[in-house]
Short mmCIF file of C-alpha atoms in Angstrom, two decimals:
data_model
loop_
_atom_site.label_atom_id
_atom_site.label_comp_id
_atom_site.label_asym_id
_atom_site.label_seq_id
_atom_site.Cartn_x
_atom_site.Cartn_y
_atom_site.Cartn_z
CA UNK Y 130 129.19 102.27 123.18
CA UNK Y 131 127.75 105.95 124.06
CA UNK Y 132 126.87 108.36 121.18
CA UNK Y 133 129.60 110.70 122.78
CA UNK Y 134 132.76 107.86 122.57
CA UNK Y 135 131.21 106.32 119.58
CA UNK Y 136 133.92 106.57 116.89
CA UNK Y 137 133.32 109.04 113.11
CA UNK Y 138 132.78 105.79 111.63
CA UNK Y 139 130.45 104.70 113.68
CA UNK Y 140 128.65 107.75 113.73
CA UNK Y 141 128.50 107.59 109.91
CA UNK Y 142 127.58 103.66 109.60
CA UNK Y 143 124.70 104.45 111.83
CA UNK Y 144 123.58 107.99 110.48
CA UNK Y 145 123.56 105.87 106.94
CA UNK Y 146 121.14 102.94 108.90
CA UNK Y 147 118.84 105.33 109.95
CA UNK Y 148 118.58 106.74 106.36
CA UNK Y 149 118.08 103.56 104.91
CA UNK Y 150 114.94 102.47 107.54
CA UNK Y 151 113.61 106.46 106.65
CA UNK Y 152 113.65 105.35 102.98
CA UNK Y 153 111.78 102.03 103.21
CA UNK Y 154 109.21 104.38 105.76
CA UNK Y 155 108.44 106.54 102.76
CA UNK Y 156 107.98 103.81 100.29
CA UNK Y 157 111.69 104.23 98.96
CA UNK Y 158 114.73 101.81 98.34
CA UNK Y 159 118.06 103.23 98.82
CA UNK Y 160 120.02 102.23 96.39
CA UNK Y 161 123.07 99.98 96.80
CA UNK Y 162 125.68 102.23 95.23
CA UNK Y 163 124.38 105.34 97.36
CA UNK Y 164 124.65 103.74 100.16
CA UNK Y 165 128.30 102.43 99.98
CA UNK Y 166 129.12 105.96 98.79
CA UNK Y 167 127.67 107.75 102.25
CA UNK Y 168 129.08 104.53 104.05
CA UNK Y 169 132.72 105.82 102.56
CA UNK Y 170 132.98 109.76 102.36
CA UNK Y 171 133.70 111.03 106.11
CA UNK Y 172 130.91 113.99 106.61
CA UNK Y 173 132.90 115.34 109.57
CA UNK Y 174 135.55 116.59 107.09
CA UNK Y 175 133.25 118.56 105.13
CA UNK Y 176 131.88 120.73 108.69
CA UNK Y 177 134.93 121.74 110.48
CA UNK Y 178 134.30 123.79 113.76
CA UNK Y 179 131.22 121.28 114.51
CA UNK Y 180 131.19 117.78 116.84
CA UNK Y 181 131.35 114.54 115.23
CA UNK Y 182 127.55 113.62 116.68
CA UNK Y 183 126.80 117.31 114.95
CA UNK Y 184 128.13 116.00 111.61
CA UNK Y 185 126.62 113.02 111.49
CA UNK Y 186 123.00 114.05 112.79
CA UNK Y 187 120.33 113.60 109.57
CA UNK Y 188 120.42 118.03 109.79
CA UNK Y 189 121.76 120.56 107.19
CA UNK Y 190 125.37 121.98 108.48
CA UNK Y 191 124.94 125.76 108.13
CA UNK Y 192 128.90 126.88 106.96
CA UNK Y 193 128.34 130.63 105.91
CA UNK Y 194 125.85 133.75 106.70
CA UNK Y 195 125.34 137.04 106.43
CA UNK Y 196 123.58 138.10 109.57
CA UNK Y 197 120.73 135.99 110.14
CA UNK Y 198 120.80 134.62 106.37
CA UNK Y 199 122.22 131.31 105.91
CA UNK Y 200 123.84 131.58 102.33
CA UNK Y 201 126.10 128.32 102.42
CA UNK Y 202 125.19 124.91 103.78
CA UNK Y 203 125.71 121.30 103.99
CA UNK Y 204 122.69 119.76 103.15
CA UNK Y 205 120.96 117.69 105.07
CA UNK Y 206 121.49 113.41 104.60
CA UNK Y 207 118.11 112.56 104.10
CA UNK Y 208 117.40 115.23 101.14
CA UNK Y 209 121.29 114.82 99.54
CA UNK Y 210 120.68 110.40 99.50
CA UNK Y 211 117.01 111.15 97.96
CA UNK Y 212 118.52 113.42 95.26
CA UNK Y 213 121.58 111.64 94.45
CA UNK Y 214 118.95 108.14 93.98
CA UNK Y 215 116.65 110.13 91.74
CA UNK Y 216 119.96 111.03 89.83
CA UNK Y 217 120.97 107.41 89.51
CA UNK Y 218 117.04 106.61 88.75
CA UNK Y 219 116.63 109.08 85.61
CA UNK Y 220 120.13 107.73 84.36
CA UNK Y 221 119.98 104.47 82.68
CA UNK Y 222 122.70 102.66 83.19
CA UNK Y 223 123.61 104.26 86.63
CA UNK Y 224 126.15 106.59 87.87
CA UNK Y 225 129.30 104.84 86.59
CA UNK Y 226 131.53 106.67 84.20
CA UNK Y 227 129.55 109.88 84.12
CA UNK Y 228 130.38 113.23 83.30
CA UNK Y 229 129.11 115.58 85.88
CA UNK Y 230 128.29 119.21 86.81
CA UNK Y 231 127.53 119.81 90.57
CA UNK Y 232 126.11 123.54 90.86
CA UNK Y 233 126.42 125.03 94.53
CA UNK Y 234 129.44 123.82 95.88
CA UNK Y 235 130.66 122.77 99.49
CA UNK Y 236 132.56 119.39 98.78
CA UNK Y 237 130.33 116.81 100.92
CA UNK Y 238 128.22 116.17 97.99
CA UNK Y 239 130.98 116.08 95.06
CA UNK Y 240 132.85 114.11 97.02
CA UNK Y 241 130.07 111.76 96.89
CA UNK Y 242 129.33 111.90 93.60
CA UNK Y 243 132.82 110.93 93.18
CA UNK Y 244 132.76 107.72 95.13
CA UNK Y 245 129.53 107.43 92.59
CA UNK Y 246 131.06 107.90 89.07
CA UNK Y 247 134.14 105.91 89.72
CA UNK Y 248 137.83 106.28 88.24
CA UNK Y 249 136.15 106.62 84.53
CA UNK Y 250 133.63 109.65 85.63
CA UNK Y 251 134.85 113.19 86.71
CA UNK Y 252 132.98 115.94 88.68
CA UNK Y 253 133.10 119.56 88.48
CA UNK Y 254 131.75 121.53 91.72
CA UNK Y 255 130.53 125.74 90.69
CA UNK Y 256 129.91 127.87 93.16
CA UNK Y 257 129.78 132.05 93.08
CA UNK Y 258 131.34 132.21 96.33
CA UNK Y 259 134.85 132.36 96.26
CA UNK Y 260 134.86 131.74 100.27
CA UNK Y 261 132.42 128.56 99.33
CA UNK Y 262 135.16 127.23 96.63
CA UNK Y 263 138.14 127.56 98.77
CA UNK Y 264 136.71 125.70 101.68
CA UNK Y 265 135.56 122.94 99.40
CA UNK Y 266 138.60 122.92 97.85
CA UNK Y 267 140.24 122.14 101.66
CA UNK Y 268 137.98 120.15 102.86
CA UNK Y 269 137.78 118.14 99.38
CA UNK Y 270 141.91 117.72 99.63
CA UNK Y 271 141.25 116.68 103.60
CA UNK Y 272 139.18 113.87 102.46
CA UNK Y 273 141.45 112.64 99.79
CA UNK Y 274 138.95 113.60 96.53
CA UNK Y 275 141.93 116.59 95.10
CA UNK Y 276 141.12 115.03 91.68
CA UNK Y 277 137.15 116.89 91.87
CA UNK Y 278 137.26 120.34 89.24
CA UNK Y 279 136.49 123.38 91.68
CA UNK Y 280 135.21 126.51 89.98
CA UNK Y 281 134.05 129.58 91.28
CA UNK Y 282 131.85 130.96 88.06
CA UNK Y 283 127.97 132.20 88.00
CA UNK Y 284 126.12 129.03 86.56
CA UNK Y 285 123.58 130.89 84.93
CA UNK Y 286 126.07 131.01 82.24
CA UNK Y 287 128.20 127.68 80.64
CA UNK Y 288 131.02 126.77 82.73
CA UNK Y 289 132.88 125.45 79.96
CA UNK Y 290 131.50 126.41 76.70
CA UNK Y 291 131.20 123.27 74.61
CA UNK Y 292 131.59 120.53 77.52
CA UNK Y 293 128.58 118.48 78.06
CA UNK Y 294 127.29 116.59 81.26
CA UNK Y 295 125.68 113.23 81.83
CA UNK Y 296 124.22 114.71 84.56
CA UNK Y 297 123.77 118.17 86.33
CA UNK Y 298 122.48 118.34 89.78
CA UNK Y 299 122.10 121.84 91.75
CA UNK Y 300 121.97 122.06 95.32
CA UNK Y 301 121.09 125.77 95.74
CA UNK Y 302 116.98 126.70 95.39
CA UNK Y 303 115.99 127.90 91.86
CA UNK Y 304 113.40 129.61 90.38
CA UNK Y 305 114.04 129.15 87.06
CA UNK Y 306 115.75 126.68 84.42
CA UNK Y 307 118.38 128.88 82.89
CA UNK Y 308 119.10 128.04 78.89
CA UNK Y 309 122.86 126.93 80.05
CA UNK Y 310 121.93 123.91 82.45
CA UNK Y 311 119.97 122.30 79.20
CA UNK Y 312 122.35 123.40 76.75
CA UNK Y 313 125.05 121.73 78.76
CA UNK Y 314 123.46 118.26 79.12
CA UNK Y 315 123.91 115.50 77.41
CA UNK Y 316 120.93 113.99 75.15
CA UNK Y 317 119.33 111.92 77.11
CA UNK Y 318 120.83 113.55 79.98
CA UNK Y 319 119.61 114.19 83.39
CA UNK Y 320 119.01 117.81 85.57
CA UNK Y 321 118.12 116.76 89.14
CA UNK Y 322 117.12 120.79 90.25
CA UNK Y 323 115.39 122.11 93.93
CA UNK Y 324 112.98 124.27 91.79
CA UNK Y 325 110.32 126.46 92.83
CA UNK Y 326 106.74 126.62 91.49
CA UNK Y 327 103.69 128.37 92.68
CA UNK Y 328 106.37 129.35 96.13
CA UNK Y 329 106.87 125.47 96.81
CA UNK Y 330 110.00 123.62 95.85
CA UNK Y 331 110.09 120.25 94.85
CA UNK Y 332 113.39 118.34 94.03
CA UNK Y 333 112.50 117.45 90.22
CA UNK Y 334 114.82 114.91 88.34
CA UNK Y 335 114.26 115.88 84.34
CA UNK Y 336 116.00 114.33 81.50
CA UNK Y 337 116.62 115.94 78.30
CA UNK Y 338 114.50 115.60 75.49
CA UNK Y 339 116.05 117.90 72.57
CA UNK Y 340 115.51 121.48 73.70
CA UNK Y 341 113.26 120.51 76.47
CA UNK Y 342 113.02 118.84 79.97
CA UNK Y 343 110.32 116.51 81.13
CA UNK Y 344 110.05 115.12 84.94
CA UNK Y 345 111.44 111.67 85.25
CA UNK Y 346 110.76 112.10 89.81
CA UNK Y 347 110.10 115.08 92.46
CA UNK Y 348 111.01 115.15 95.97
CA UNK Y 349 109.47 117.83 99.10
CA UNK Y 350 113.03 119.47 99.40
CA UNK Y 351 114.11 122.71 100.72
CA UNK Y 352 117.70 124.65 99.90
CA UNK Y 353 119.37 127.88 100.22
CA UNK Y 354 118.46 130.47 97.40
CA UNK Y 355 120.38 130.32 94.52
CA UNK Y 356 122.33 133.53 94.22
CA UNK Y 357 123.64 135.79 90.72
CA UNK Y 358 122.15 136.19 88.03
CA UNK Y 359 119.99 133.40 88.83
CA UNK Y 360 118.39 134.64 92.04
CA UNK Y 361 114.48 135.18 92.84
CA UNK Y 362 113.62 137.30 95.85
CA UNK Y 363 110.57 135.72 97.26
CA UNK Y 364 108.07 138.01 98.19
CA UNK Y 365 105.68 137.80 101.59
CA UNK Y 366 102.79 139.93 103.09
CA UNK Y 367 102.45 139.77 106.52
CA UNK Y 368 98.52 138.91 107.61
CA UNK Y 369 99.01 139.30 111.47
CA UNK Y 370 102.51 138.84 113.38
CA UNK Y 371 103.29 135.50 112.68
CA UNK Y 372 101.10 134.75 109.68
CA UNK Y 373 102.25 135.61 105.88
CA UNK Y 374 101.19 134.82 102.12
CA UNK Y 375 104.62 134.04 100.33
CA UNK Y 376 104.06 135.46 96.41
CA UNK Y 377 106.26 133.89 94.30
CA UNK Y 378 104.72 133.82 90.46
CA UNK Y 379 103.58 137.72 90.26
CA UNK Y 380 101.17 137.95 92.04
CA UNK Y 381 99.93 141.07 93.39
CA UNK Y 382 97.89 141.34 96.40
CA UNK Y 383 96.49 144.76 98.99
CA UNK Y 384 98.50 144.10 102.24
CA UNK Y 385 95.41 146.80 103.46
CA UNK Y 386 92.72 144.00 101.88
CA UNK Y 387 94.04 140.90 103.44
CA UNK Y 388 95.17 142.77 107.31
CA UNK Y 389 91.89 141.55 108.76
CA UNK Y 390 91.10 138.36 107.22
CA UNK Y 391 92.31 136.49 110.24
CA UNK Y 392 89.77 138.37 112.55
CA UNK Y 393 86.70 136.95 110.67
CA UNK Y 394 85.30 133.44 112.48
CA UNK Y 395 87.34 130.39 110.86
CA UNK Y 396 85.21 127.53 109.27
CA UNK Y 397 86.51 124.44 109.38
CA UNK Y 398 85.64 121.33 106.46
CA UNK Y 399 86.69 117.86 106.48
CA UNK Y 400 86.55 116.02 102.95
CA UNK Y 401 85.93 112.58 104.81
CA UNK Y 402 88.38 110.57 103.29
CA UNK Y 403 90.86 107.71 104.80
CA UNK Y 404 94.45 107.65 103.63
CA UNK Y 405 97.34 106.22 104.80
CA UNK Y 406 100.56 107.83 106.41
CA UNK Y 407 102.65 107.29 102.84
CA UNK Y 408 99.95 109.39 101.15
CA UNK Y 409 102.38 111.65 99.52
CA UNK Y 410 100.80 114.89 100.43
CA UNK Y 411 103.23 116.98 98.72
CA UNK Y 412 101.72 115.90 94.93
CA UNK Y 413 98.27 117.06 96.52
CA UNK Y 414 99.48 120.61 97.18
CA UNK Y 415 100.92 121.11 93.66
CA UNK Y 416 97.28 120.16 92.78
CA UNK Y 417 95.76 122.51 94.51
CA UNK Y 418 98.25 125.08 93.08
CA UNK Y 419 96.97 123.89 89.65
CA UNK Y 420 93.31 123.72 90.18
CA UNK Y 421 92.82 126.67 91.96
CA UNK Y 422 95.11 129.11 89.80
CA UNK Y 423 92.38 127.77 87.06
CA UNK Y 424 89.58 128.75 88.55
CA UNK Y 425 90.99 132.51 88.64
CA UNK Y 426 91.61 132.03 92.35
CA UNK Y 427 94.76 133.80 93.45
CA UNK Y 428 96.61 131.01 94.76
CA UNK Y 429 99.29 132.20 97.72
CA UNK Y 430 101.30 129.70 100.15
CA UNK Y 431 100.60 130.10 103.81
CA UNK Y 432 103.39 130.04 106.27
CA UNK Y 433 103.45 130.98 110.13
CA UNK Y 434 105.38 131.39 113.01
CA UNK Y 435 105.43 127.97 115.79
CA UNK Y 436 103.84 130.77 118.18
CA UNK Y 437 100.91 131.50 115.86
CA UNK Y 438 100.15 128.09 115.54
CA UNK Y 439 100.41 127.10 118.93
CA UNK Y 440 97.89 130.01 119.77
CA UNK Y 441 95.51 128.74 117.32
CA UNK Y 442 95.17 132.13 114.74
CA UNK Y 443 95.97 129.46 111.86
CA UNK Y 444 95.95 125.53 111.72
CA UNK Y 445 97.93 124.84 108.61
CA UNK Y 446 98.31 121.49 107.38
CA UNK Y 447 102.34 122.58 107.27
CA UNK Y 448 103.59 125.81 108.92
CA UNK Y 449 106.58 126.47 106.40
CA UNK Y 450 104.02 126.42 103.00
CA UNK Y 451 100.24 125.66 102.98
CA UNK Y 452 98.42 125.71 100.14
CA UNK Y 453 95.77 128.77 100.15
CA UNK Y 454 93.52 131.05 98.07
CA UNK Y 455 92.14 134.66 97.91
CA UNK Y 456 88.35 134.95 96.51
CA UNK Y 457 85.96 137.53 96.30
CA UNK Y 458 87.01 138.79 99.94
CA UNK Y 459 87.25 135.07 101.72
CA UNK Y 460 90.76 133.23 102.32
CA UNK Y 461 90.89 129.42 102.74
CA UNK Y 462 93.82 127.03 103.05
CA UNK Y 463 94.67 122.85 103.62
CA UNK Y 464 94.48 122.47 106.96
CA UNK Y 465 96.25 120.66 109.47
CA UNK Y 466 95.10 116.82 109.00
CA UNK Y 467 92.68 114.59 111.41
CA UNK Y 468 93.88 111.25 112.55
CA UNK Y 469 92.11 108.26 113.44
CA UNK Y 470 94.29 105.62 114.71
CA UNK Y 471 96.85 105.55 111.58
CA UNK Y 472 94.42 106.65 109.26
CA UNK Y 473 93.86 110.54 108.39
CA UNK Y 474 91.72 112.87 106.98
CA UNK Y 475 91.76 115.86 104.65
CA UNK Y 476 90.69 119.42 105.80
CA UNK Y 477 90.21 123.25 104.77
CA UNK Y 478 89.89 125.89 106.88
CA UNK Y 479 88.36 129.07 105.49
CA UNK Y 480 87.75 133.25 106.90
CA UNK Y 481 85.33 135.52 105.61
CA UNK Y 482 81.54 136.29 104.42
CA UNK Y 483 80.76 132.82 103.18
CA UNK Y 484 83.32 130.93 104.79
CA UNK Y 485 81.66 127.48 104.45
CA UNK Y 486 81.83 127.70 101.24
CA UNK Y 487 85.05 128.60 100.68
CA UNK Y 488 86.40 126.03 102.86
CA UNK Y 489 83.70 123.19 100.74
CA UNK Y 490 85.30 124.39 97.53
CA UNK Y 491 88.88 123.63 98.39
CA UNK Y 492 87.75 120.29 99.88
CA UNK Y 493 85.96 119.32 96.58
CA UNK Y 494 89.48 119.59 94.93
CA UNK Y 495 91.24 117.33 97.58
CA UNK Y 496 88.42 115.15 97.03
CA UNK Y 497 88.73 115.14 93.10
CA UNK Y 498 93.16 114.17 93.86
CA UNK Y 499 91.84 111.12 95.80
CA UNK Y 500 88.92 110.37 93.60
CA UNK Y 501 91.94 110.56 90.60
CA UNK Y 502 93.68 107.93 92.39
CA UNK Y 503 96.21 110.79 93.97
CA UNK Y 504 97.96 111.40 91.02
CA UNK Y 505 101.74 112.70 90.51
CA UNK Y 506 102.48 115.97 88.76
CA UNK Y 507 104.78 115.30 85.42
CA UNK Y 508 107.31 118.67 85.14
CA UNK Y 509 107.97 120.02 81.59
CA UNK Y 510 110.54 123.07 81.16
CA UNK Y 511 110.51 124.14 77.45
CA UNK Y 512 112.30 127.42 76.06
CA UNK Y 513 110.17 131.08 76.88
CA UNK Y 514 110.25 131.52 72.73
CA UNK Y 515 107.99 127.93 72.91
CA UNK Y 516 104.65 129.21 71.13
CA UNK Y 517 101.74 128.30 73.27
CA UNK Y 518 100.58 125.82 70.23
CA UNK Y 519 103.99 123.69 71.11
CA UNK Y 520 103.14 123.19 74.69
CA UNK Y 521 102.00 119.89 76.49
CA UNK Y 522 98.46 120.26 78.12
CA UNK Y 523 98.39 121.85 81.51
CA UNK Y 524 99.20 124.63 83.46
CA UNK Y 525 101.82 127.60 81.97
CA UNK Y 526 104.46 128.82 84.19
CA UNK Y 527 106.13 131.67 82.73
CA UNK Y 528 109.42 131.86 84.28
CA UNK Y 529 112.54 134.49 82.60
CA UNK Y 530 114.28 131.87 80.62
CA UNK Y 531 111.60 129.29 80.56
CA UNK Y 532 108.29 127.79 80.28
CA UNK Y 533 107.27 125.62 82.59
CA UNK Y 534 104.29 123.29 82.39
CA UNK Y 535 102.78 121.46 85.25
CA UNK Y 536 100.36 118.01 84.98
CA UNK Y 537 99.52 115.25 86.15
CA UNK Y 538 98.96 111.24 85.56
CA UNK Y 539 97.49 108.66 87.59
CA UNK Y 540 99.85 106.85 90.50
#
């Protein structure tokens, strides 16, 4: 049978096949219970006006813009099975019988965690979008799930004062942990949050731990921006057309100082190493985010235009958020990686007056992740009153409601 007069069901038993062989490629066992749940819910129902094949390709569903923004979104298979298994991993015990709070609403993913909770769990679904709400509401009725709790509220703030959740997972991109989401947990209970940090988001799973949050998983994830009370504009600076420096923690950089780094010869470094495909490069780039903002480098994220990389001005390692750093007039950043046979390499590519150096200097710290055994960074979101005395070891995040400590342990 032809993709085009394969049936929804078949669409959706092999959409779900293909996510299960991309799990065991990245190291990752889908678990039973998520499976049956994406084998059961019919995705077509939750993106009206699209194709079957359309619904059922492993691609976010864009549902709402405003001119060229996309505000409102189904998210993409892949990400929505790897955050609903780090939800059922940080919950001992599972998914069954759970009290949960979806925030950013759209029905595909409630519906699942339906299927997930079972007849003795219930799910609430918030979104600020009142056009968001009544389509999920629809398309949640459509696909026989009426008994899901639609509201259309600002999360920033308790959704129902006094009600606590086993678990509270937000599909819209954050930039901070507002006071509500832990206040509204459950001890013991679980926050599975897109959540940006030094401009790169990471899907963390946290549990509670009294008034704070410590990382339990993280996933490379990207989402719409939250919006509300809760939203961060991101700011960029463009280099050249095509090339910019997203600024997400504060920092302040001369648009004038950085115009012509790009025009300066590029020096390339390689930091000789052999790793494998599953080498989860994402933990290396929060790293670097780390190491450099302690040496007093000003740490930026590099992002580009296909054309600008295809006409070789930059070489990032990943054209939607490199790694990079400002110093003493030089700017260097992870560069695209070297292969030999299925084997790779790690590599900085640097502009400016000493060049080599700068590009050395960020190799030495890729060097020191490997030599570490390429270790994982642990998440921990404590209260903004926290003294500094009362924080873990690491590196301080200070976000409006929160602060937010980044380190790492051995894999």
């Amino acid at each position: 049978m032809s993709v085009d007069t394969m049936s929804s069901h078949g669409l959706r038993d092999a959409m779900v096949d293909q996510l299960v062989a991309d799990h065991a490629a990245k190291g990752l066992i889908m678990r039973p219970e998520v499976e049956a749940a994406l084998r059961t819910v019919p995705r077509d129902l939750f993106t009206p006006g699209v194709s079957s094949q359309e619904a059922y390709r492993d691609a976010p569903v864009v549902t709402k813009r405003h001119g060229d923004e996309t505000v409102s979104s189904v998210s993409a298979p892949w990400l929505i099975a790897e955050m609903l298994g780090q939800a059922a991993d940080a919950l001992d015990g599972g998914m069954r019988g759970r009290q949960v709070l979806e925030i950013g609403s759209g029905g595909y993913n409630a519906s699942l965690l339906r299927e997930l909770v079972g007849p003795s769990g219930a799910v609430t679904t918030v979104d600020i979008d009142p056009d968001v709400t009544d389509r999920a509401v629809k398309c949640l009725a459509a696909a026989g799930y009426d008994d899901v709790t639609v509201v259309c509220a600002d999360a920033e703030q308790p959704i129902d004062p006094g009600r606590r959740y086993d678990l509270i997972i937000v599909t819209a991109g954050a930039w901070d942990v507002p006071l509500a989401w832990t206040s509204q947990l459950t001890e013991d209970g679980v926050l599975v949050v897109p959540l940006r940090t030094f401009g790169m988001t990471r899907s963390w799973a946290l549990r509670r731990v009294g008034d704070r949050l410590v990382s339990h998983s993280q996933r490379l994830c990207g989402f719409v921006a939250m919006q509300g009370a809760g939203a961060h504009e991101m700011r960029y600076i463009d280099i050249v057309d095509g090339v910019h420096l997203r600024l997400d923690e504060g920092q302040q950089v001369d648009p004038v100082a950085v115009s012509g780094l790009l025009s300066q010869p590029r020096e390339q470094t390689w930091a000789g190493v052999s790793l494998s495909p599953r080498t989860v490069l994402a933990d290396l780039d929060l790293w670097l985010a780390v190491r450099l903002t302690a040496e007093a480098d000003q740490f930026v994220v590099l992002s580009a235009q296909q054309e600008a990389v295809d006409a070789d001005i930059v070489a990032p390692a990943w054209r939607f958020g490199t790694p990079a750093a400002l110093h003493a007039g030089m700017f260097s950043y992870r560069s695209a990686l070297r292969w030999t046979d299925d084997m790779f390499d790690l590599g900085a590519c640097a502009h400016g007056p000493h060049a080599t150096a700068a590009a050395g200097r960020l190799v030495e710290h890729m060097r020191a992740w490997v030599d570490a055994g390429q270790p994982s960074p642990v998440l921990h979101v404590l209260p903004a009153r926290t003294p500094d005395g009362d924080l873990p070891a690491g590196t301080v995040l200070d976000k409006r409601h929160s602060r937010i400590v980044l380190t790492f342990t051995s894999a």
